[in-house]
Coordinates of N, CA and C in Angstrom, one line a residue:
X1 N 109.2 110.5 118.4 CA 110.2 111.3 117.6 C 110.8 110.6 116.4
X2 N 111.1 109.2 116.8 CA 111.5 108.5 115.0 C 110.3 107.3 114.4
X3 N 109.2 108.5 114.6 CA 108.2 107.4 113.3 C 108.2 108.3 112.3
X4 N 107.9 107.5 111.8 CA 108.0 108.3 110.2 C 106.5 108.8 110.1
X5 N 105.5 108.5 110.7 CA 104.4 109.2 110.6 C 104.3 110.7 111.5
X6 N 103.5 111.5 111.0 CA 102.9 112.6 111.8 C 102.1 112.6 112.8
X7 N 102.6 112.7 114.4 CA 102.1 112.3 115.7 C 101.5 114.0 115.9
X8 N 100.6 114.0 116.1 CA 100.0 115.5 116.6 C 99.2 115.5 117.8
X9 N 99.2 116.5 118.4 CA 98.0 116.3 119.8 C 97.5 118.1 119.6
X10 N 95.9 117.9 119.5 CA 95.3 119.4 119.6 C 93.9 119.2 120.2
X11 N 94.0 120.1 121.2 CA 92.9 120.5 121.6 C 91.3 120.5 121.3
X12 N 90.4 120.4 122.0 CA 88.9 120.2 121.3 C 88.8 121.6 120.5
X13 N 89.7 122.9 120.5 CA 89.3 123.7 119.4 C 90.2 123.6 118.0
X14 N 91.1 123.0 118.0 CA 91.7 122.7 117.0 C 93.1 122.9 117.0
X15 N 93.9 123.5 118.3 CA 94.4 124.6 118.3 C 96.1 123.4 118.3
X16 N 96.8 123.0 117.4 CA 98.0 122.4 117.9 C 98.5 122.3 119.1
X17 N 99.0 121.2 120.2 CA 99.5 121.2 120.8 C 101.1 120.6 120.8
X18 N 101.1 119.2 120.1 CA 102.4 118.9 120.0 C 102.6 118.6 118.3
X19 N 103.7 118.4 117.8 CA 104.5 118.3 116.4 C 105.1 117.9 116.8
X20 N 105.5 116.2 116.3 CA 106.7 115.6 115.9 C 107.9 115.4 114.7
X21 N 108.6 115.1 114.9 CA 109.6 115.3 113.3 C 108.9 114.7 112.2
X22 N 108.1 113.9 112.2 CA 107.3 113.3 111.6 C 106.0 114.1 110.4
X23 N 105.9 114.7 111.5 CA 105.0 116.0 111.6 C 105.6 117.0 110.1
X24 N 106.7 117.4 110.5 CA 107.6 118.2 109.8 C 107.9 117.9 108.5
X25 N 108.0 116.3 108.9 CA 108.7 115.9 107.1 C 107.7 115.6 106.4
X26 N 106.7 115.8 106.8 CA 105.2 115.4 105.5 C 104.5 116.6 105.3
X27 N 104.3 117.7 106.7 CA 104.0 118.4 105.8 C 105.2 120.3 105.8
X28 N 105.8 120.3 106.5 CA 106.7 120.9 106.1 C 106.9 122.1 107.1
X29 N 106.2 121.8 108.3 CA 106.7 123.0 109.2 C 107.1 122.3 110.1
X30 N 107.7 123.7 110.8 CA 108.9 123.1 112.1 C 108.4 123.1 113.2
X31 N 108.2 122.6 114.8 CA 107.7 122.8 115.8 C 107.3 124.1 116.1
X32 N 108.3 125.3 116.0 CA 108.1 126.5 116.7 C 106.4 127.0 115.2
X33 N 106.6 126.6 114.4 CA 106.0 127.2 113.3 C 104.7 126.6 113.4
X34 N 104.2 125.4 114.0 CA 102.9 125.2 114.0 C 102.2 124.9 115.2
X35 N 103.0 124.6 116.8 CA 102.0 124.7 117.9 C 101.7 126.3 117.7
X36 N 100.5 126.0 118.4 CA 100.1 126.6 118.9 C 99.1 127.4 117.6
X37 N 99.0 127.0 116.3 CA 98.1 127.5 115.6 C 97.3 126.4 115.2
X38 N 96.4 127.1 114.7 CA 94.7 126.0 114.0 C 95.0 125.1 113.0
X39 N 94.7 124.0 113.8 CA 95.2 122.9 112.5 C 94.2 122.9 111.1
X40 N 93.5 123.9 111.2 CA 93.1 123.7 109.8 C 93.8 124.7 109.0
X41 N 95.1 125.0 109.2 CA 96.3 125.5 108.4 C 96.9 124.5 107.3
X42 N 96.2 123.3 107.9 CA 96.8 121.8 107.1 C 95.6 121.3 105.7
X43 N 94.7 121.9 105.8 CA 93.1 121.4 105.4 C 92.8 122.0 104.0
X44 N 92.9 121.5 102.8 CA 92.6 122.8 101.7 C 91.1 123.1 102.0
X45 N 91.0 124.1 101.5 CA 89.5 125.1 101.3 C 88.4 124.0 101.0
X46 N 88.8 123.2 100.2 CA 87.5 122.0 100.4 C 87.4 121.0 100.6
X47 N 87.8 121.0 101.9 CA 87.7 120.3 103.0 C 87.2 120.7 104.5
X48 N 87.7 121.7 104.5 CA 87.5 122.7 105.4 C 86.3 122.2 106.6
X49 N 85.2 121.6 106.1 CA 84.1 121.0 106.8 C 84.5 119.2 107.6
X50 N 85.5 119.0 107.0 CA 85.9 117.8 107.7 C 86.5 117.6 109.7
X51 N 87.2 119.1 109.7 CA 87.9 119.5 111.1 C 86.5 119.5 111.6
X52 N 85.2 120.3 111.9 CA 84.1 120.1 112.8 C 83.4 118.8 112.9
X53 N 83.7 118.4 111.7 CA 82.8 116.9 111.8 C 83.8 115.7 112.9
X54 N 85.2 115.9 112.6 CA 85.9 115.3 113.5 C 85.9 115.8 114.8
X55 N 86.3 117.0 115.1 CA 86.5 117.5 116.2 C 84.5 117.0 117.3
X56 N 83.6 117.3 116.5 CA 82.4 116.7 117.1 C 82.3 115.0 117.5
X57 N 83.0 114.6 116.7 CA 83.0 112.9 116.5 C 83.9 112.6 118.2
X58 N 85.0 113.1 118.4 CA 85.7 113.0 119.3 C 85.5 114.0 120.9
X59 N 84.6 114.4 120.8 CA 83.8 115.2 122.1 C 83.2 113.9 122.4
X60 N 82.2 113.3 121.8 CA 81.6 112.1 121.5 C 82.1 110.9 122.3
X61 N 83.3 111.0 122.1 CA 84.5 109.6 122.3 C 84.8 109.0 121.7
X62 N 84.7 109.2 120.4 CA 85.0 108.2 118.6 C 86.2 108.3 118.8
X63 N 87.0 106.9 117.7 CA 87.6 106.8 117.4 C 87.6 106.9 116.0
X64 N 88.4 107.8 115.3 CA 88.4 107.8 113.8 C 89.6 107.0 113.2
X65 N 89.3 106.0 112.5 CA 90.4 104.9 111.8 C 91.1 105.1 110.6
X66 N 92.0 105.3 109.9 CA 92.0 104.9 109.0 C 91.4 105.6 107.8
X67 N 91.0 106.9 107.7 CA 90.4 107.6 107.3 C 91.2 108.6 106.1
X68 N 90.6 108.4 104.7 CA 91.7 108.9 103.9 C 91.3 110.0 103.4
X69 N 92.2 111.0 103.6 CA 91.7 112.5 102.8 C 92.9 112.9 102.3
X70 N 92.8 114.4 101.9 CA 94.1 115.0 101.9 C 94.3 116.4 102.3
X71 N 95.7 116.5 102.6 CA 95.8 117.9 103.3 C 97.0 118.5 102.3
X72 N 97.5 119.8 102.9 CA 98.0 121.0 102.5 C 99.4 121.0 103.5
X73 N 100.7 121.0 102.0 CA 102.0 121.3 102.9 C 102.0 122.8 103.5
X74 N 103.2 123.0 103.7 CA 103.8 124.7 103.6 C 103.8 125.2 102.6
X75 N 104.5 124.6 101.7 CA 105.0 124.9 100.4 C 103.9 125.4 99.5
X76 N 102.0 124.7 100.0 CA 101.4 124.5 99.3 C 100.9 123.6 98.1
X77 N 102.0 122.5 98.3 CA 100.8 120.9 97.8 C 100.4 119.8 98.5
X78 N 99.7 119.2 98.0 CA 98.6 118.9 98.3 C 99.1 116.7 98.7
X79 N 99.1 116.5 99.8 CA 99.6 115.1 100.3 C 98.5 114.1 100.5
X80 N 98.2 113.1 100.1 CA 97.9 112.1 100.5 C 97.7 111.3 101.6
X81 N 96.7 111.1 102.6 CA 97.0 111.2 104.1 C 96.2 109.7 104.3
X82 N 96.6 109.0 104.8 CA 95.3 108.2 106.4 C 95.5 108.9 107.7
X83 N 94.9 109.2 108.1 CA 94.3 109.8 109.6 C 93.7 108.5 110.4
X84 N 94.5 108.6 111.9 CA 93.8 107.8 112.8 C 93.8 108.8 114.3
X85 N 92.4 109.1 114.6 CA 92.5 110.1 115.7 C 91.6 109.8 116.5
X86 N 92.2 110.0 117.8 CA 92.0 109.0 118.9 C 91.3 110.6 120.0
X87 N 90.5 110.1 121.1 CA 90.1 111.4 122.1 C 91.2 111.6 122.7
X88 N 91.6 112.2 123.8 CA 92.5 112.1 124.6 C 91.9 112.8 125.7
X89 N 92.4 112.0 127.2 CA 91.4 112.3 128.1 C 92.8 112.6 129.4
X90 N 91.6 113.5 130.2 CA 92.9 114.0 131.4 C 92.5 113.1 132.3
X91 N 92.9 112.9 134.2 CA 92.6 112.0 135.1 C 91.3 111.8 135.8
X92 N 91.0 112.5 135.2 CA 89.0 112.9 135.7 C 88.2 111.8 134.5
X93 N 89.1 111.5 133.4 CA 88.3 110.5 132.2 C 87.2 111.5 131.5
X94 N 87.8 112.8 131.5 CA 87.1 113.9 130.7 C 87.8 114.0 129.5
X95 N 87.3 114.2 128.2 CA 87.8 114.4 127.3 C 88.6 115.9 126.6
X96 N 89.9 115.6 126.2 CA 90.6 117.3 126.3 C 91.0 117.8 125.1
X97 N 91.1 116.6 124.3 CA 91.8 116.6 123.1 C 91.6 115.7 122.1
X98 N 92.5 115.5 121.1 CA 92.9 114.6 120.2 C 94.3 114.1 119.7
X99 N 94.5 112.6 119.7 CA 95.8 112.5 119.4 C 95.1 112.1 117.4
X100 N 96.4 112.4 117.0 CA 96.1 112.6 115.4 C 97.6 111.6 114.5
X101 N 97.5 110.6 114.1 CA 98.6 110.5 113.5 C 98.4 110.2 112.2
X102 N 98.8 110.8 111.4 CA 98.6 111.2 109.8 C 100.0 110.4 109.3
X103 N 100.0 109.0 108.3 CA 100.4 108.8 107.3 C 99.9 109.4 106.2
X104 N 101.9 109.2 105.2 CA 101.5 109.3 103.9 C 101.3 108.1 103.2
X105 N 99.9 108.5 101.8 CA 99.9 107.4 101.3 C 99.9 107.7 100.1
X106 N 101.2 108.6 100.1 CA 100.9 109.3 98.3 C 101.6 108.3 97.4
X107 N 102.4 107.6 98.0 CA 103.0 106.1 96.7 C 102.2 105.4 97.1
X108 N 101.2 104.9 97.7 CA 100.3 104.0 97.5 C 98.9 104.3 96.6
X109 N 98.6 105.7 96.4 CA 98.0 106.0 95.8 C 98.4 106.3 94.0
X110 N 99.6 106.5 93.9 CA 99.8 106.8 92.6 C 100.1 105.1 92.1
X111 N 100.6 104.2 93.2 CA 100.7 102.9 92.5 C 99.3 102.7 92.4
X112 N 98.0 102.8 92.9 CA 96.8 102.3 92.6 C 96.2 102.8 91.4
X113 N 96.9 104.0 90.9 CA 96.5 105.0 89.5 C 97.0 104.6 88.2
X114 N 98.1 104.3 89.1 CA 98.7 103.1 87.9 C 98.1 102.0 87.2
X115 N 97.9 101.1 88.4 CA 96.9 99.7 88.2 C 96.2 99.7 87.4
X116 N 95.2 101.1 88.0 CA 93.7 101.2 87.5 C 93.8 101.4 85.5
X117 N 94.9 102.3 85.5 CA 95.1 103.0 84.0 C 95.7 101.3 82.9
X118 N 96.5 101.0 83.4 CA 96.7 99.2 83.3 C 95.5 98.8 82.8
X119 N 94.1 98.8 84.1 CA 93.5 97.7 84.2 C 92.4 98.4 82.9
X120 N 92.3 99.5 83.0 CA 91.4 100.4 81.9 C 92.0 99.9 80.6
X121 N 93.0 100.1 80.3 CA 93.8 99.5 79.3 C 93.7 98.2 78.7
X122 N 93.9 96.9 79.9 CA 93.3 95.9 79.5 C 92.4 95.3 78.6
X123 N 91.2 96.4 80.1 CA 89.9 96.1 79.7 C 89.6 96.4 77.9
X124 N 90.3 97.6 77.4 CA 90.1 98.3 76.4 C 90.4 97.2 75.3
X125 N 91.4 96.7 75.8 CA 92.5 96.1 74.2 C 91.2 94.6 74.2
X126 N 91.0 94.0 75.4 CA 90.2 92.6 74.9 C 89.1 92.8 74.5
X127 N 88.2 94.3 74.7 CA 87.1 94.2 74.1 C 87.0 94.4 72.9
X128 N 88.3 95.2 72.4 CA 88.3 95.8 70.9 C 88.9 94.1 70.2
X129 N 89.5 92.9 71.1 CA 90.0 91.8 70.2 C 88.8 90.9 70.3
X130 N 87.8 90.8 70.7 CA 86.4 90.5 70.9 C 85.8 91.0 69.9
X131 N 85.8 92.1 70.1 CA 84.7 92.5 68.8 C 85.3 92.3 67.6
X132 N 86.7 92.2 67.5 CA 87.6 92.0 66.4 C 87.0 90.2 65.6
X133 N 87.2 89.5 66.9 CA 86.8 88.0 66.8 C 85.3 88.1 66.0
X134 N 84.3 88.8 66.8 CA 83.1 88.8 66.5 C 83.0 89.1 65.0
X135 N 83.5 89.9 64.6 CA 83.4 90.1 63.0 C 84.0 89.3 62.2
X136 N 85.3 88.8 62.3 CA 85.8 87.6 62.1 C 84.9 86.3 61.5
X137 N 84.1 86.3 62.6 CA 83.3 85.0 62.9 C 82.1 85.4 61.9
X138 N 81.6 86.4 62.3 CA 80.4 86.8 61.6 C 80.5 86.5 60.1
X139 N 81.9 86.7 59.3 CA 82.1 86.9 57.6 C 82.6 84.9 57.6
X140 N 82.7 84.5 58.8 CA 83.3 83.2 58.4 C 82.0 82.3 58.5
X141 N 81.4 82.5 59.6 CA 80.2 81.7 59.4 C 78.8 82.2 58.9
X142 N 79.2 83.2 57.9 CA 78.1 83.7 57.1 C 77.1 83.1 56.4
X143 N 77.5 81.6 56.4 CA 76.5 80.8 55.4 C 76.2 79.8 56.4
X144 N 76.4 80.2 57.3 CA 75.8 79.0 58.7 C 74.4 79.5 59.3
X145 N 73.5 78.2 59.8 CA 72.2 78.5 60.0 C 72.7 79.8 61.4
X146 N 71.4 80.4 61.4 CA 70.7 81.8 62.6 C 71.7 81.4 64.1
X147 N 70.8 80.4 64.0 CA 71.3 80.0 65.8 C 72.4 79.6 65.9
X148 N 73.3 79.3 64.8 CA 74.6 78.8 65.0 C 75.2 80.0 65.1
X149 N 74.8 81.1 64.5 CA 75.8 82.5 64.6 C 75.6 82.9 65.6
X150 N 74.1 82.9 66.0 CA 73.8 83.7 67.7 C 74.3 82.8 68.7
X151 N 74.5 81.6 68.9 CA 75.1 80.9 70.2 C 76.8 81.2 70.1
X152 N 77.4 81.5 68.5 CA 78.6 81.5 68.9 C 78.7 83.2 69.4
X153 N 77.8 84.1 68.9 CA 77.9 85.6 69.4 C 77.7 85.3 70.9
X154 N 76.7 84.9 71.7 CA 76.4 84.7 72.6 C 77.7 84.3 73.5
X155 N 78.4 83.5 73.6 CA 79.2 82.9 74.1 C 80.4 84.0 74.2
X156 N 80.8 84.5 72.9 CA 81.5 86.2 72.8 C 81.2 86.6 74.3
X157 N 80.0 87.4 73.7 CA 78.9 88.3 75.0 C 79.3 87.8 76.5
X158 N 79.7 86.6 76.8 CA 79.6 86.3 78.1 C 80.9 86.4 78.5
X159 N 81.8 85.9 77.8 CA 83.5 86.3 78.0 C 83.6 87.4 78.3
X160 N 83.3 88.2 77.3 CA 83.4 89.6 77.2 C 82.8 90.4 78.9
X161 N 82.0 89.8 78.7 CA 80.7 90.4 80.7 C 81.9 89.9 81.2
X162 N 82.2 88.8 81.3 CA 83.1 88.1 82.8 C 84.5 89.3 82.7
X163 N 85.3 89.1 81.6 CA 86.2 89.9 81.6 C 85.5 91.1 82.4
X164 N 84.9 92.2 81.8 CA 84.1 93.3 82.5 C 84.4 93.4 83.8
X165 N 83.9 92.4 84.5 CA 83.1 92.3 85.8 C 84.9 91.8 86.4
X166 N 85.5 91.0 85.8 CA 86.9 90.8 86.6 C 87.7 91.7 86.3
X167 N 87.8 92.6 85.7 CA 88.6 93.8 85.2 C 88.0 94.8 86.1
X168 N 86.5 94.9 86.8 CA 85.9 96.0 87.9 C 86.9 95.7 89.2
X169 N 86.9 94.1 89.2 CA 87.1 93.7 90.6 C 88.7 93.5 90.4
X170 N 89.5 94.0 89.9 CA 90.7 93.9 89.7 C 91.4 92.3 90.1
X171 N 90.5 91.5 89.2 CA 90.7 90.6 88.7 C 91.0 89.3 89.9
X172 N 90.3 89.7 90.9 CA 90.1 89.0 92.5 C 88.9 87.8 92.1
X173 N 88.4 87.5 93.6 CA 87.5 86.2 93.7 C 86.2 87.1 93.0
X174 N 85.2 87.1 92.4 CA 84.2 87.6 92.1 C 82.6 86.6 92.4
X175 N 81.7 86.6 93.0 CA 80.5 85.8 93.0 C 79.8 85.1 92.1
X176 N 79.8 84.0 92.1 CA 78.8 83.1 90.7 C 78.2 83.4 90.3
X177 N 77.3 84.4 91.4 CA 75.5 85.1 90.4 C 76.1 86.1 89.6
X178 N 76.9 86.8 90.3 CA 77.7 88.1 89.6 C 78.1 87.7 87.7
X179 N 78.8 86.7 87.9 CA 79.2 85.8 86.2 C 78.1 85.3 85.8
X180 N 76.7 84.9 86.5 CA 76.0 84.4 85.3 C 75.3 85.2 85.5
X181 N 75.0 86.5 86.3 CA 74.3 87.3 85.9 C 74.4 88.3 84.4
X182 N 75.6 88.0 83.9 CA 76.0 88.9 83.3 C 76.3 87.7 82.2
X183 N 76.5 86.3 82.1 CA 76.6 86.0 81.0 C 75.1 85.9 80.7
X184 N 74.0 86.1 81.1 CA 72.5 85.5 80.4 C 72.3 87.2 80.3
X185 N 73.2 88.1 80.3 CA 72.8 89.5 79.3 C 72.3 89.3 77.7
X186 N 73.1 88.5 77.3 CA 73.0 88.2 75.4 C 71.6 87.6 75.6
X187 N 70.5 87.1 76.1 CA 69.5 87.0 76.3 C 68.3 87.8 76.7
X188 N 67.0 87.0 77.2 CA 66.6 88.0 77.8 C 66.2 87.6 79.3
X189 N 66.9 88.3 80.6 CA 67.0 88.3 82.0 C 66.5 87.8 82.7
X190 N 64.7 88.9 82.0 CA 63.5 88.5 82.8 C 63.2 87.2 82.4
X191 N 63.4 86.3 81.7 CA 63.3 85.0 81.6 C 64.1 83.9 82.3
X192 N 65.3 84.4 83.2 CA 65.9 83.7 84.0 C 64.9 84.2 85.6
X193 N 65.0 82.8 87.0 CA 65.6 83.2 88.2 C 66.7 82.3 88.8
X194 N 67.3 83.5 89.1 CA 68.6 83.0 89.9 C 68.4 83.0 91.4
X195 N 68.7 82.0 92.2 CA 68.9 81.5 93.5 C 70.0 81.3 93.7
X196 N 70.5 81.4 95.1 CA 71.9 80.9 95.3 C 72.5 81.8 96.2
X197 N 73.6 81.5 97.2 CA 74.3 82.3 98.5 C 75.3 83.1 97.3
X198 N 76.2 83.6 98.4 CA 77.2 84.6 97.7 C 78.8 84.1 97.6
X199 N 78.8 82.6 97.2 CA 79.6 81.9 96.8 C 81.0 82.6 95.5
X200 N 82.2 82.9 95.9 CA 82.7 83.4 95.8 C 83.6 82.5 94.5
X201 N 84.4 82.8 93.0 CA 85.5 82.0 92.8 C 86.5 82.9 92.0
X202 N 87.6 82.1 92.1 CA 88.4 82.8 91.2 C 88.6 83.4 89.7
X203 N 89.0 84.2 89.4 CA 89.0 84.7 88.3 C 89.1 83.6 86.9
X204 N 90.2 82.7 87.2 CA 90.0 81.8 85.9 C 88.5 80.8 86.1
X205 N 87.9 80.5 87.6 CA 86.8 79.4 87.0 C 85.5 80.8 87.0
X206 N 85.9 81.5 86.9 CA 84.9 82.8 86.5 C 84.6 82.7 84.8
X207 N 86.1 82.7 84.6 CA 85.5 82.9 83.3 C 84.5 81.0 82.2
X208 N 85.4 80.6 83.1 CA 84.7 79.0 82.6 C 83.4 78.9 82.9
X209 N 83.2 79.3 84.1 CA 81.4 79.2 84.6 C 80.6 80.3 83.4
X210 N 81.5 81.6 82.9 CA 80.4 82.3 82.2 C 80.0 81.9 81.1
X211 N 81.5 81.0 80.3 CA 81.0 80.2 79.0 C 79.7 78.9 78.8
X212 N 79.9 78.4 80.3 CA 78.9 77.2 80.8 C 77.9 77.9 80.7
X213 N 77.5 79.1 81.6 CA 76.4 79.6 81.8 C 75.8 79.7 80.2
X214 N 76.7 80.5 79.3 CA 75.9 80.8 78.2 C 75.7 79.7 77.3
X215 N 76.5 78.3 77.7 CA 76.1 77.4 76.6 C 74.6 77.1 77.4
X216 N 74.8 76.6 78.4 CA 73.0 76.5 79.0 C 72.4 76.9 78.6
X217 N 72.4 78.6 78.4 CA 71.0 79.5 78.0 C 71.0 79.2 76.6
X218 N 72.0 79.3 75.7 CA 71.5 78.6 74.5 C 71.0 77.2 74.5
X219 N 71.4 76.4 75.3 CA 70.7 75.0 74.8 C 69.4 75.4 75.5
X220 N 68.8 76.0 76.4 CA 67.9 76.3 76.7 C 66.7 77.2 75.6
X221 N 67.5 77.9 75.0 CA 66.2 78.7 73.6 C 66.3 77.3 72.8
X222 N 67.4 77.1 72.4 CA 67.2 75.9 71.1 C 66.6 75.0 71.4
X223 N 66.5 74.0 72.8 CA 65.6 72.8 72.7 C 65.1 72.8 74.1
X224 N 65.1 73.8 75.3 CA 64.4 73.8 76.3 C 63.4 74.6 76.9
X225 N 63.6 75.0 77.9 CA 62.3 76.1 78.3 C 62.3 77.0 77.5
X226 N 63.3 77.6 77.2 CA 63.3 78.5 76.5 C 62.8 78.4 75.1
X227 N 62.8 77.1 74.7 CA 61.9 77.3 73.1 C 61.0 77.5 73.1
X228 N 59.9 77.6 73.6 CA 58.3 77.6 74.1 C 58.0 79.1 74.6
X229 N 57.0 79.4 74.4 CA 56.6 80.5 74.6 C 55.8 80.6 76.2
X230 N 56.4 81.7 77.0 CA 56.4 81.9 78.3 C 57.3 80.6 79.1
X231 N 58.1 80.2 78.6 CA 59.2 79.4 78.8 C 60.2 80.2 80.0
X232 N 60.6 79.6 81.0 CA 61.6 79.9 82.5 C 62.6 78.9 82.7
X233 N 63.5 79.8 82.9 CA 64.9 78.6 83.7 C 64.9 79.3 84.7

């Protein structure tokens, strides 16, 4: 009666049995107003296929975890949910029911909407000061030999990927192969192989490994495998 989540118990047809206050304050009816009716009173129109897929999962003896969708107040909008629904069984160890408890996770989801628009953001402003650099560089070292302009683009190219790839992963541990996969893009691929477990590191030696990687692949066209024709690293 004082959780703040929605405790429900319904039947293998769907049919409400119990509503807690919990119940009430998320999605907006009162005990007398929803036992005893179909809980897909809670379910918008397309979803509607989710109640038989559960309700079969739990005939079964599943446990469903954690499970994020959304449903339908009284009022008619639309909430943010995890769902964890459990069988429920009578003395015989027959299955009779479902216990159902539905948080809200509508401030956890608008804080993640936030992030994401942030992280879209980010990503936007350093690519456009990258390419900014890039041109920069391009009019300054205009009268510098080929390969000095492509190793310094190159090097660009690989910042630029690592940012990418840590701006996907919202800027967490990311995989080594992942960073020099993406810094030997300014090249060409099929001329690398890469070996290696799924060795994980942080965002700042992310970005240091992707500049390493691309100084390698250039010292590799200018004076190693790669200067030679059918040449492999």
């Amino acid at each position: 009666e004082f959780s703040d989540d929605a405790i429900i118990s319904k039947n293998l047809d769907g049919i409400i049995l119990s509503w807690n206050a919990g119940a009430q304050r998320i999605f907006g009816y009162t005990q007398e107003e929803a036992i005893g009716r179909p809980v897909l009173m809670l379910i918008p129109e397309d979803r509607l296929d989710e109640e038989p897929n559960i309700l079969r999962r739990i005939r079964c003896g599943e446990r469903i975890d954690h499970y994020e969708t959304g449903r339908r107040r009284k009022d008619g909008s639309l909430v943010d949910i995890s769902l964890t629904v459990s069988p429920v069984k009578n003395q015989n160890g027959e299955i009779i029911g479902a216990s159902v408890i539905a948080r809200d996770i509508s401030e956890r989801r608008k804080t993640e909407q936030v992030k994401e628009l942030l992280l879209h953001e980010i990503k936007h402003r350093v690519k456009n000061t990258l390419g900014t650099v890039q041109e920069i560089a391009s009019q300054t070292f205009r009268g510098e030999p080929k390969e000095e302009r492509d190793a310094f683009g190159a090097r660009l190219r690989a910042m630029s990927e690592a940012h990418d790839l840590l701006t996907n992963q919202h800027w967490g541990d990311v995989t080594a192969r992942e960073v020099v996969e993406r810094a030997i893009t300014a090249f060409n691929p099929a001329l690398f192989s890469l070996e290696g477990d799924a060795t994980t590191i942080s965002a700042s030696r992310a970005l240091l490994l992707a500049i390493a990687a691309a100084e390698r692949a250039t010292d590799a066209v200018k004076y190693g495998a790669l200067s030679v024709q059918q040449g492999q690293v």
